[in-house]
């Protein structure tokens, strides 16, 4: 009976189990986000080019500034 009580009071592995669950949850969320991002990139109609994107953002900002001010 003493062995059963000692086993019931043992809590040294509880912290490790909580960390495993925490990291498991983070990994699941990361995989889900990457899956969504991958499907978004595959359905994109245009090629993504940083130079073109920056030019488009600058043009949009200039247009919005001229409208507002």
PDB file of N, CA, C and O in Angstrom, chain B, residues numbered from 101:
ATOM      1  N   UNK B 101       0.818  -1.193   0.000  1.00  0.00           N
ATOM      2  CA  UNK B 101       0.000   0.000   0.000  1.00  0.00           C
ATOM      3  C   UNK B 101       0.866   1.263   0.000  1.00  0.00           C
ATOM      4  O   UNK B 101       0.483   2.272  -0.592  1.00  0.00           O
ATOM      5  N   UNK B 102       2.035   1.217   0.661  1.00  0.00           N
ATOM      6  CA  UNK B 102       2.926   2.373   0.689  1.00  0.00           C
ATOM      7  C   UNK B 102       3.426   2.717  -0.702  1.00  0.00           C
ATOM      8  O   UNK B 102       3.579   3.891  -1.039  1.00  0.00           O
ATOM      9  N   UNK B 103       3.680   1.698  -1.508  1.00  0.00           N
ATOM     10  CA  UNK B 103       4.175   1.934  -2.867  1.00  0.00           C
ATOM     11  C   UNK B 103       3.121   2.657  -3.694  1.00  0.00           C
ATOM     12  O   UNK B 103       3.448   3.553  -4.473  1.00  0.00           O
ATOM     13  N   UNK B 104       1.873   2.278  -3.530  1.00  0.00           N
ATOM     14  CA  UNK B 104       0.785   2.912  -4.274  1.00  0.00           C
ATOM     15  C   UNK B 104       0.621   4.370  -3.858  1.00  0.00           C
ATOM     16  O   UNK B 104       0.394   5.219  -4.721  1.00  0.00           O
ATOM     17  N   UNK B 105       0.725   4.690  -2.585  1.00  0.00           N
ATOM     18  CA  UNK B 105       0.630   6.070  -2.115  1.00  0.00           C
ATOM     19  C   UNK B 105       1.806   6.898  -2.612  1.00  0.00           C
ATOM     20  O   UNK B 105       1.634   8.052  -3.004  1.00  0.00           O
ATOM     21  N   UNK B 106       3.017   6.305  -2.596  1.00  0.00           N
ATOM     22  CA  UNK B 106       4.199   7.010  -3.069  1.00  0.00           C
ATOM     23  C   UNK B 106       4.066   7.322  -4.561  1.00  0.00           C
ATOM     24  O   UNK B 106       4.407   8.422  -4.995  1.00  0.00           O
ATOM     25  N   UNK B 107       3.577   6.371  -5.338  1.00  0.00           N
ATOM     26  CA  UNK B 107       3.389   6.565  -6.774  1.00  0.00           C
ATOM     27  C   UNK B 107       2.340   7.644  -7.031  1.00  0.00           C
ATOM     28  O   UNK B 107       2.490   8.431  -7.966  1.00  0.00           O
ATOM     29  N   UNK B 108       1.301   7.696  -6.236  1.00  0.00           N
ATOM     30  CA  UNK B 108       0.234   8.687  -6.383  1.00  0.00           C
ATOM     31  C   UNK B 108       0.739  10.098  -6.079  1.00  0.00           C
ATOM     32  O   UNK B 108       0.261  11.058  -6.683  1.00  0.00           O
ATOM     33  N   UNK B 109       1.691  10.243  -5.160  1.00  0.00           N
ATOM     34  CA  UNK B 109       2.222  11.549  -4.773  1.00  0.00           C
ATOM     35  C   UNK B 109       3.371  12.024  -5.655  1.00  0.00           C
ATOM     36  O   UNK B 109       3.798  13.171  -5.533  1.00  0.00           O
ATOM     37  N   UNK B 110       3.873  11.185  -6.526  1.00  0.00           N
ATOM     38  CA  UNK B 110       5.013  11.528  -7.383  1.00  0.00           C
ATOM     39  C   UNK B 110       4.559  12.508  -8.471  1.00  0.00           C
ATOM     40  O   UNK B 110       3.655  12.211  -9.252  1.00  0.00           O
ATOM     41  N   UNK B 111       5.199  13.670  -8.508  1.00  0.00           N
ATOM     42  CA  UNK B 111       4.810  14.701  -9.479  1.00  0.00           C
ATOM     43  C   UNK B 111       6.011  15.270 -10.229  1.00  0.00           C
ATOM     44  O   UNK B 111       5.919  16.368 -10.778  1.00  0.00           O
ATOM     45  N   UNK B 112       7.110  14.571 -10.266  1.00  0.00           N
ATOM     46  CA  UNK B 112       8.317  15.110 -10.892  1.00  0.00           C
ATOM     47  C   UNK B 112       8.196  15.175 -12.413  1.00  0.00           C
ATOM     48  O   UNK B 112       8.878  15.989 -13.036  1.00  0.00           O
ATOM     49  N   UNK B 113       7.369  14.364 -13.021  1.00  0.00           N
ATOM     50  CA  UNK B 113       7.224  14.374 -14.475  1.00  0.00           C
ATOM     51  C   UNK B 113       6.126  15.292 -14.969  1.00  0.00           C
ATOM     52  O   UNK B 113       5.920  15.407 -16.177  1.00  0.00           O
ATOM     53  N   UNK B 114       5.424  15.943 -14.072  1.00  0.00           N
ATOM     54  CA  UNK B 114       4.305  16.781 -14.466  1.00  0.00           C
ATOM     55  C   UNK B 114       4.764  17.975 -15.301  1.00  0.00           C
ATOM     56  O   UNK B 114       4.119  18.310 -16.295  1.00  0.00           O
ATOM     57  N   UNK B 115       5.843  18.610 -14.927  1.00  0.00           N
ATOM     58  CA  UNK B 115       6.345  19.774 -15.673  1.00  0.00           C
ATOM     59  C   UNK B 115       6.760  19.399 -17.081  1.00  0.00           C
ATOM     60  O   UNK B 115       6.470  20.124 -18.034  1.00  0.00           O
ATOM     61  N   UNK B 116       7.437  18.270 -17.216  1.00  0.00           N
ATOM     62  CA  UNK B 116       7.858  17.815 -18.538  1.00  0.00           C
ATOM     63  C   UNK B 116       6.656  17.529 -19.417  1.00  0.00           C
ATOM     64  O   UNK B 116       6.661  17.864 -20.602  1.00  0.00           O
ATOM     65  N   UNK B 117       5.637  16.920 -18.859  1.00  0.00           N
ATOM     66  CA  UNK B 117       4.433  16.620 -19.628  1.00  0.00           C
ATOM     67  C   UNK B 117       3.745  17.908 -20.085  1.00  0.00           C
ATOM     68  O   UNK B 117       3.235  17.974 -21.204  1.00  0.00           O
ATOM     69  N   UNK B 118       3.728  18.907 -19.247  1.00  0.00           N
ATOM     70  CA  UNK B 118       3.110  20.177 -19.631  1.00  0.00           C
ATOM     71  C   UNK B 118       3.884  20.855 -20.752  1.00  0.00           C
ATOM     72  O   UNK B 118       3.289  21.421 -21.669  1.00  0.00           O
ATOM     73  N   UNK B 119       5.215  20.798 -20.681  1.00  0.00           N
ATOM     74  CA  UNK B 119       6.020  21.373 -21.766  1.00  0.00           C
ATOM     75  C   UNK B 119       5.806  20.624 -23.078  1.00  0.00           C
ATOM     76  O   UNK B 119       5.742  21.241 -24.141  1.00  0.00           O
ATOM     77  N   UNK B 120       5.697  19.320 -23.011  1.00  0.00           N
ATOM     78  CA  UNK B 120       5.447  18.530 -24.215  1.00  0.00           C
ATOM     79  C   UNK B 120       4.112  18.917 -24.838  1.00  0.00           C
ATOM     80  O   UNK B 120       4.014  19.071 -26.056  1.00  0.00           O
ATOM     81  N   UNK B 121       3.094  19.073 -24.016  1.00  0.00           N
ATOM     82  CA  UNK B 121       1.786  19.485 -24.534  1.00  0.00           C
ATOM     83  C   UNK B 121       1.835  20.889 -25.120  1.00  0.00           C
ATOM     84  O   UNK B 121       1.225  21.147 -26.157  1.00  0.00           O
ATOM     85  N   UNK B 122       2.544  21.788 -24.477  1.00  0.00           N
ATOM     86  CA  UNK B 122       2.669  23.156 -24.971  1.00  0.00           C
ATOM     87  C   UNK B 122       3.369  23.188 -26.329  1.00  0.00           C
ATOM     88  O   UNK B 122       2.871  23.804 -27.272  1.00  0.00           O
ATOM     89  N   UNK B 123       4.513  22.531 -26.427  1.00  0.00           N
ATOM     90  CA  UNK B 123       5.247  22.505 -27.690  1.00  0.00           C
ATOM     91  C   UNK B 123       4.458  21.779 -28.775  1.00  0.00           C
ATOM     92  O   UNK B 123       4.513  22.160 -29.944  1.00  0.00           O
ATOM     93  N   UNK B 124       3.734  20.749 -28.396  1.00  0.00           N
ATOM     94  CA  UNK B 124       2.888  20.042 -29.366  1.00  0.00           C
ATOM     95  C   UNK B 124       1.827  20.963 -29.937  1.00  0.00           C
ATOM     96  O   UNK B 124       1.569  20.945 -31.140  1.00  0.00           O
ATOM     97  N   UNK B 125       1.207  21.770 -29.082  1.00  0.00           N
ATOM     98  CA  UNK B 125       0.206  22.726 -29.551  1.00  0.00           C
ATOM     99  C   UNK B 125       0.794  23.769 -30.473  1.00  0.00           C
ATOM    100  O   UNK B 125       0.181  24.131 -31.477  1.00  0.00           O
ATOM    101  N   UNK B 126       1.981  24.257 -30.143  1.00  0.00           N
ATOM    102  CA  UNK B 126       2.643  25.249 -30.995  1.00  0.00           C
ATOM    103  C   UNK B 126       2.976  24.639 -32.353  1.00  0.00           C
ATOM    104  O   UNK B 126       2.810  25.291 -33.384  1.00  0.00           O
ATOM    105  N   UNK B 127       3.439  23.410 -32.360  1.00  0.00           N
ATOM    106  CA  UNK B 127       3.772  22.749 -33.625  1.00  0.00           C
ATOM    107  C   UNK B 127       2.533  22.554 -34.483  1.00  0.00           C
ATOM    108  O   UNK B 127       2.585  22.759 -35.695  1.00  0.00           O
ATOM    109  N   UNK B 128       1.426  22.164 -33.878  1.00  0.00           N
ATOM    110  CA  UNK B 128       0.182  21.983 -34.632  1.00  0.00           C
ATOM    111  C   UNK B 128      -0.258  23.307 -35.256  1.00  0.00           C
ATOM    112  O   UNK B 128      -0.652  23.335 -36.422  1.00  0.00           O
ATOM    113  N   UNK B 129      -0.198  24.387 -34.507  1.00  0.00           N
ATOM    114  CA  UNK B 129      -0.583  25.700 -35.030  1.00  0.00           C
ATOM    115  C   UNK B 129       0.351  26.125 -36.155  1.00  0.00           C
ATOM    116  O   UNK B 129      -0.103  26.684 -37.153  1.00  0.00           O
ATOM    117  N   UNK B 130       1.649  25.869 -36.011  1.00  0.00           N
ATOM    118  CA  UNK B 130       2.617  26.235 -37.056  1.00  0.00           C
ATOM    119  C   UNK B 130       2.365  25.450 -38.333  1.00  0.00           C
ATOM    120  O   UNK B 130       2.420  26.017 -39.423  1.00  0.00           O
ATOM    121  N   UNK B 131       2.093  24.171 -38.220  1.00  0.00           N
ATOM    122  CA  UNK B 131       1.808  23.359 -39.406  1.00  0.00           C
ATOM    123  C   UNK B 131       0.536  23.839 -40.079  1.00  0.00           C
ATOM    124  O   UNK B 131       0.476  23.905 -41.306  1.00  0.00           O
ATOM    125  N   UNK B 132      -0.477  24.172 -39.303  1.00  0.00           N
ATOM    126  CA  UNK B 132      -1.734  24.678 -39.857  1.00  0.00           C
ATOM    127  C   UNK B 132      -1.506  25.996 -40.605  1.00  0.00           C
ATOM    128  O   UNK B 132      -2.040  26.192 -41.697  1.00  0.00           O
ATOM    129  N   UNK B 133      -0.723  26.887 -40.023  1.00  0.00           N
ATOM    130  CA  UNK B 133      -0.436  28.173 -40.664  1.00  0.00           C
ATOM    131  C   UNK B 133       0.352  27.977 -41.958  1.00  0.00           C
ATOM    132  O   UNK B 133       0.066  28.626 -42.964  1.00  0.00           O
ATOM    133  N   UNK B 134       1.335  27.091 -41.935  1.00  0.00           N
ATOM    134  CA  UNK B 134       2.116  26.829 -43.143  1.00  0.00           C
ATOM    135  C   UNK B 134       1.260  26.214 -44.243  1.00  0.00           C
ATOM    136  O   UNK B 134       1.467  26.505 -45.422  1.00  0.00           O
ATOM    137  N   UNK B 135       0.309  25.374 -43.876  1.00  0.00           N
ATOM    138  CA  UNK B 135      -0.588  24.782 -44.864  1.00  0.00           C
ATOM    139  C   UNK B 135      -1.447  25.851 -45.522  1.00  0.00           C
ATOM    140  O   UNK B 135      -1.631  25.839 -46.739  1.00  0.00           O
ATOM    141  N   UNK B 136      -1.968  26.764 -44.734  1.00  0.00           N
ATOM    142  CA  UNK B 136      -2.764  27.862 -45.282  1.00  0.00           C
ATOM    143  C   UNK B 136      -1.896  28.744 -46.173  1.00  0.00           C
ATOM    144  O   UNK B 136      -2.321  29.128 -47.263  1.00  0.00           O
ATOM    145  N   UNK B 137      -0.700  29.064 -45.729  1.00  0.00           N
ATOM    146  CA  UNK B 137       0.208  29.912 -46.497  1.00  0.00           C
ATOM    147  C   UNK B 137       0.583  29.244 -47.812  1.00  0.00           C
ATOM    148  O   UNK B 137       0.655  29.912 -48.844  1.00  0.00           O
ATOM    149  N   UNK B 138       0.821  27.939 -47.792  1.00  0.00           N
ATOM    150  CA  UNK B 138       1.183  27.212 -49.003  1.00  0.00           C
ATOM    151  C   UNK B 138       0.035  27.243 -50.005  1.00  0.00           C
ATOM    152  O   UNK B 138       0.265  27.480 -51.191  1.00  0.00           O
ATOM    153  N   UNK B 139      -1.174  27.012 -49.561  1.00  0.00           N
ATOM    154  CA  UNK B 139      -2.308  27.044 -50.488  1.00  0.00           C
ATOM    155  C   UNK B 139      -2.532  28.447 -51.033  1.00  0.00           C
ATOM    156  O   UNK B 139      -2.945  28.598 -52.182  1.00  0.00           O
ATOM    157  N   UNK B 140      -2.270  29.470 -50.237  1.00  0.00           N
ATOM    158  CA  UNK B 140      -2.392  30.848 -50.701  1.00  0.00           C
ATOM    159  C   UNK B 140      -1.373  31.133 -51.790  1.00  0.00           C
ATOM    160  O   UNK B 140      -1.699  31.759 -52.799  1.00  0.00           O
ATOM    161  N   UNK B 141      -0.145  30.680 -51.594  1.00  0.00           N
ATOM    162  CA  UNK B 141       0.910  30.938 -52.572  1.00  0.00           C
ATOM    163  C   UNK B 141       0.668  30.170 -53.869  1.00  0.00           C
ATOM    164  O   UNK B 141       1.009  30.667 -54.943  1.00  0.00           O
ATOM    165  N   UNK B 142       0.102  28.997 -53.798  1.00  0.00           N
ATOM    166  CA  UNK B 142      -0.141  28.204 -54.999  1.00  0.00           C
ATOM    167  C   UNK B 142      -1.281  28.780 -55.833  1.00  0.00           C
ATOM    168  O   UNK B 142      -1.295  28.611 -57.052  1.00  0.00           O
ATOM    169  N   UNK B 143      -2.226  29.449 -55.206  1.00  0.00           N
ATOM    170  CA  UNK B 143      -3.363  29.994 -55.943  1.00  0.00           C
ATOM    171  C   UNK B 143      -3.137  31.431 -56.382  1.00  0.00           C
ATOM    172  O   UNK B 143      -4.023  32.040 -56.981  1.00  0.00           O
ATOM    173  N   UNK B 144      -1.975  31.977 -56.096  1.00  0.00           N
ATOM    174  CA  UNK B 144      -1.674  33.347 -56.479  1.00  0.00           C
ATOM    175  C   UNK B 144      -1.592  33.434 -57.998  1.00  0.00           C
ATOM    176  O   UNK B 144      -0.939  32.607 -58.635  1.00  0.00           O
ATOM    177  N   UNK B 145      -2.258  34.441 -58.584  1.00  0.00           N
ATOM    178  CA  UNK B 145      -2.304  34.575 -60.031  1.00  0.00           C
ATOM    179  C   UNK B 145      -1.037  35.192 -60.605  1.00  0.00           C
ATOM    180  O   UNK B 145      -0.672  34.903 -61.744  1.00  0.00           O
ATOM    181  N   UNK B 146      -0.379  36.017 -59.850  1.00  0.00           N
ATOM    182  CA  UNK B 146       0.787  36.713 -60.372  1.00  0.00           C
ATOM    183  C   UNK B 146       2.056  36.218 -59.704  1.00  0.00           C
ATOM    184  O   UNK B 146       2.029  35.677 -58.599  1.00  0.00           O
ATOM    185  N   UNK B 147       3.160  36.413 -60.394  1.00  0.00           N
ATOM    186  CA  UNK B 147       4.447  36.105 -59.787  1.00  0.00           C
ATOM    187  C   UNK B 147       4.758  37.172 -58.746  1.00  0.00           C
ATOM    188  O   UNK B 147       4.542  38.362 -58.977  1.00  0.00           O
ATOM    189  N   UNK B 148       5.257  36.744 -57.627  1.00  0.00           N
ATOM    190  CA  UNK B 148       5.558  37.687 -56.564  1.00  0.00           C
ATOM    191  C   UNK B 148       6.988  38.185 -56.722  1.00  0.00           C
ATOM    192  O   UNK B 148       7.944  37.416 -56.627  1.00  0.00           O
ATOM    193  N   UNK B 149       7.115  39.467 -56.962  1.00  0.00           N
ATOM    194  CA  UNK B 149       8.426  40.075 -57.115  1.00  0.00           C
ATOM    195  C   UNK B 149       8.498  41.264 -56.169  1.00  0.00           C
ATOM    196  O   UNK B 149       7.627  42.134 -56.191  1.00  0.00           O
ATOM    197  N   UNK B 150       9.513  41.301 -55.356  1.00  0.00           N
ATOM    198  CA  UNK B 150       9.643  42.329 -54.334  1.00  0.00           C
ATOM    199  C   UNK B 150       9.726  43.711 -54.965  1.00  0.00           C
ATOM    200  O   UNK B 150       9.104  44.654 -54.475  1.00  0.00           O
ATOM    201  N   UNK B 151      10.481  43.841 -56.036  1.00  0.00           N
ATOM    202  CA  UNK B 151      10.662  45.141 -56.674  1.00  0.00           C
ATOM    203  C   UNK B 151       9.323  45.696 -57.160  1.00  0.00           C
ATOM    204  O   UNK B 151       9.028  46.874 -56.957  1.00  0.00           O
ATOM    205  N   UNK B 152       8.526  44.864 -57.789  1.00  0.00           N
ATOM    206  CA  UNK B 152       7.215  45.304 -58.273  1.00  0.00           C
ATOM    207  C   UNK B 152       6.275  45.629 -57.109  1.00  0.00           C
ATOM    208  O   UNK B 152       5.514  46.595 -57.164  1.00  0.00           O
ATOM    209  N   UNK B 153       6.337  44.819 -56.068  1.00  0.00           N
ATOM    210  CA  UNK B 153       5.473  45.057 -54.910  1.00  0.00           C
ATOM    211  C   UNK B 153       5.811  46.379 -54.231  1.00  0.00           C
ATOM    212  O   UNK B 153       4.911  47.125 -53.844  1.00  0.00           O
ATOM    213  N   UNK B 154       7.087  46.672 -54.085  1.00  0.00           N
ATOM    214  CA  UNK B 154       7.496  47.923 -53.443  1.00  0.00           C
ATOM    215  C   UNK B 154       7.039  49.114 -54.283  1.00  0.00           C
ATOM    216  O   UNK B 154       6.555  50.109 -53.744  1.00  0.00           O
ATOM    217  N   UNK B 155       7.192  49.011 -55.592  1.00  0.00           N
ATOM    218  CA  UNK B 155       6.752  50.098 -56.479  1.00  0.00           C
ATOM    219  C   UNK B 155       5.247  50.316 -56.374  1.00  0.00           C
ATOM    220  O   UNK B 155       4.776  51.453 -56.354  1.00  0.00           O
ATOM    221  N   UNK B 156       4.500  49.223 -56.307  1.00  0.00           N
ATOM    222  CA  UNK B 156       3.047  49.330 -56.202  1.00  0.00           C
ATOM    223  C   UNK B 156       2.631  49.965 -54.874  1.00  0.00           C
ATOM    224  O   UNK B 156       1.712  50.783 -54.838  1.00  0.00           O
ATOM    225  N   UNK B 157       3.299  49.595 -53.796  1.00  0.00           N
ATOM    226  CA  UNK B 157       2.986  50.176 -52.486  1.00  0.00           C
ATOM    227  C   UNK B 157       3.317  51.665 -52.476  1.00  0.00           C
ATOM    228  O   UNK B 157       2.534  52.463 -51.962  1.00  0.00           O
ATOM    229  N   UNK B 158       4.448  52.048 -53.025  1.00  0.00           N
ATOM    230  CA  UNK B 158       4.817  53.470 -53.065  1.00  0.00           C
ATOM    231  C   UNK B 158       3.819  54.273 -53.888  1.00  0.00           C
ATOM    232  O   UNK B 158       3.434  55.374 -53.494  1.00  0.00           O
ATOM    233  N   UNK B 159       3.402  53.736 -55.018  1.00  0.00           N
ATOM    234  CA  UNK B 159       2.422  54.423 -55.861  1.00  0.00           C
ATOM    235  C   UNK B 159       1.105  54.595 -55.120  1.00  0.00           C
ATOM    236  O   UNK B 159       0.495  55.663 -55.169  1.00  0.00           O
ATOM    237  N   UNK B 160       0.672  53.559 -54.442  1.00  0.00           N
ATOM    238  CA  UNK B 160      -0.591  53.626 -53.692  1.00  0.00           C
ATOM    239  C   UNK B 160      -0.507  54.653 -52.569  1.00  0.00           C
ATOM    240  O   UNK B 160      -1.454  55.406 -52.345  1.00  0.00           O
ATOM    241  N   UNK B 161       0.619  54.686 -51.863  1.00  0.00           N
ATOM    242  CA  UNK B 161       0.793  55.650 -50.775  1.00  0.00           C
ATOM    243  C   UNK B 161       0.777  57.072 -51.322  1.00  0.00           C
ATOM    244  O   UNK B 161       0.146  57.952 -50.738  1.00  0.00           O
ATOM    245  N   UNK B 162       1.457  57.300 -52.424  1.00  0.00           N
ATOM    246  CA  UNK B 162       1.474  58.636 -53.030  1.00  0.00           C
ATOM    247  C   UNK B 162       0.073  59.061 -53.463  1.00  0.00           C
ATOM    248  O   UNK B 162      -0.322  60.205 -53.240  1.00  0.00           O
ATOM    249  N   UNK B 163      -0.679  58.152 -54.077  1.00  0.00           N
ATOM    250  CA  UNK B 163      -2.043  58.464 -54.496  1.00  0.00           C
ATOM    251  C   UNK B 163      -2.926  58.797 -53.306  1.00  0.00           C
ATOM    252  O   UNK B 163      -3.713  59.743 -53.355  1.00  0.00           O
ATOM    253  N   UNK B 164      -2.796  58.021 -52.234  1.00  0.00           N
ATOM    254  CA  UNK B 164      -3.607  58.261 -51.045  1.00  0.00           C
ATOM    255  C   UNK B 164      -3.230  59.581 -50.375  1.00  0.00           C
ATOM    256  O   UNK B 164      -4.100  60.288 -49.868  1.00  0.00           O
ATOM    257  N   UNK B 165      -1.950  59.914 -50.369  1.00  0.00           N
ATOM    258  CA  UNK B 165      -1.514  61.189 -49.789  1.00  0.00           C
ATOM    259  C   UNK B 165      -2.039  62.366 -50.596  1.00  0.00           C
ATOM    260  O   UNK B 165      -2.417  63.389 -50.023  1.00  0.00           O
ATOM    261  N   UNK B 166      -2.068  62.236 -51.919  1.00  0.00           N
ATOM    262  CA  UNK B 166      -2.566  63.333 -52.749  1.00  0.00           C
ATOM    263  C   UNK B 166      -4.077  63.497 -52.581  1.00  0.00           C
ATOM    264  O   UNK B 166      -4.586  64.613 -52.679  1.00  0.00           O
ATOM    265  N   UNK B 167      -4.785  62.426 -52.334  1.00  0.00           N
ATOM    266  CA  UNK B 167      -6.236  62.507 -52.123  1.00  0.00           C
ATOM    267  C   UNK B 167      -6.537  63.134 -50.762  1.00  0.00           C
ATOM    268  O   UNK B 167      -7.425  63.979 -50.653  1.00  0.00           O
ATOM    269  N   UNK B 168      -5.810  62.729 -49.735  1.00  0.00           N
ATOM    270  CA  UNK B 168      -6.065  63.215 -48.385  1.00  0.00           C
ATOM    271  C   UNK B 168      -5.517  64.627 -48.127  1.00  0.00           C
ATOM    272  O   UNK B 168      -6.086  65.380 -47.336  1.00  0.00           O
ATOM    273  N   UNK B 169      -4.454  64.968 -48.770  1.00  0.00           N
ATOM    274  CA  UNK B 169      -3.823  66.243 -48.402  1.00  0.00           C
ATOM    275  C   UNK B 169      -3.646  67.089 -49.548  1.00  0.00           C
ATOM    276  O   UNK B 169      -3.130  68.199 -49.421  1.00  0.00           O
TER     277      UNK B 169
END
